[in-house]
């Protein structure tokens, strides 16, 4: 999943810590169902991502195909 997120967001930066992964991205981060499914090799419901989220900040726009996190200046 991390590989799919980084591939879809070239400006994203991965920060790994014991027990968690933080992905920083300026202004907008998009998680695409299709990309995650390709990386995992199985169907993926974007609602599953909430199980793995520790926290996030910003505005969220989501549907069945994309989970978008963005920040307004």
Protein backbone atom coordinates (compact mmCIF):
# COMPACT_ATOMS: atom_id res chain seq x y z
CA UNK A 1 0.00 0.00 0.00
CA UNK A 2 2.82 2.39 0.83
CA UNK A 3 4.41 1.78 -2.58
CA UNK A 4 1.10 2.57 -4.28
CA UNK A 5 0.68 5.79 -2.31
CA UNK A 6 4.22 6.94 -3.07
CA UNK A 7 3.84 6.07 -6.77
CA UNK A 8 0.64 8.13 -7.03
CA UNK A 9 2.16 11.07 -5.11
CA UNK A 10 5.68 11.81 -6.41
CA UNK A 11 6.15 14.67 -3.93
CA UNK A 12 5.35 12.45 -0.94
CA UNK A 13 8.10 11.66 1.56
CA UNK A 14 8.15 8.42 3.57
CA UNK A 15 9.24 8.59 7.22
CA UNK A 16 9.52 5.20 8.90
CA UNK A 17 9.57 4.79 12.66
CA UNK A 18 9.28 1.67 14.78
CA UNK A 19 5.61 0.74 14.75
CA UNK A 20 4.41 3.34 12.27
CA UNK A 21 4.90 4.96 8.91
CA UNK A 22 4.34 8.65 8.25
CA UNK A 23 3.83 9.99 4.75
CA UNK A 24 4.27 13.74 4.30
CA UNK A 25 3.06 15.40 1.13
CA UNK A 26 2.68 19.08 0.28
CA UNK A 27 -0.89 20.32 -0.26
CA UNK A 28 -2.60 17.09 -1.45
CA UNK A 29 -2.25 13.32 -1.01
CA UNK A 30 -4.31 10.90 -3.10
CA UNK A 31 -4.83 7.20 -2.39
CA UNK A 32 -6.31 5.44 -5.41
CA UNK A 33 -8.17 2.15 -4.98
CA UNK A 34 -6.93 0.90 -8.35
CA UNK A 35 -3.28 1.51 -7.42
CA UNK A 36 -3.61 -0.15 -4.03
CA UNK A 37 -5.36 -3.16 -5.58
CA UNK A 38 -2.54 -3.52 -8.11
CA UNK A 39 0.07 -3.37 -5.33
CA UNK A 40 -1.78 -5.79 -3.04
CA UNK A 41 -2.93 -8.16 -5.76
CA UNK A 42 -6.49 -8.23 -4.43
CA UNK A 43 -9.63 -6.13 -4.28
CA UNK A 44 -9.43 -3.30 -1.77
CA UNK A 45 -12.22 -1.24 -0.25
CA UNK A 46 -10.82 2.22 0.55
CA UNK A 47 -12.74 2.13 3.83
CA UNK A 48 -10.18 -0.49 4.95
CA UNK A 49 -7.58 2.26 5.17
CA UNK A 50 -9.25 3.62 8.31
CA UNK A 51 -8.20 0.46 10.18
CA UNK A 52 -4.55 1.37 9.64
CA UNK A 53 -4.68 5.13 10.16
CA UNK A 54 -3.21 6.40 13.41
CA UNK A 55 -3.98 10.03 12.70
CA UNK A 56 -4.23 12.52 9.91
CA UNK A 57 -4.67 16.23 9.55
CA UNK A 58 -6.42 18.20 6.83
CA UNK A 59 -9.58 17.92 4.80
CA UNK A 60 -10.81 14.60 3.40
CA UNK A 61 -12.71 13.94 0.20
CA UNK A 62 -13.42 10.28 -0.46
CA UNK A 63 -15.47 8.05 -2.69
CA UNK A 64 -15.22 4.41 -3.80
CA UNK A 65 -12.18 5.10 -6.02
CA UNK A 66 -10.12 7.77 -4.22
CA UNK A 67 -9.27 8.94 -0.73
CA UNK A 68 -7.98 12.53 -0.98
CA UNK A 69 -6.39 14.40 1.90
CA UNK A 70 -5.70 18.07 1.24
CA UNK A 71 -4.79 21.30 2.96
CA UNK A 72 -6.02 24.77 2.07
CA UNK A 73 -3.74 27.78 2.50
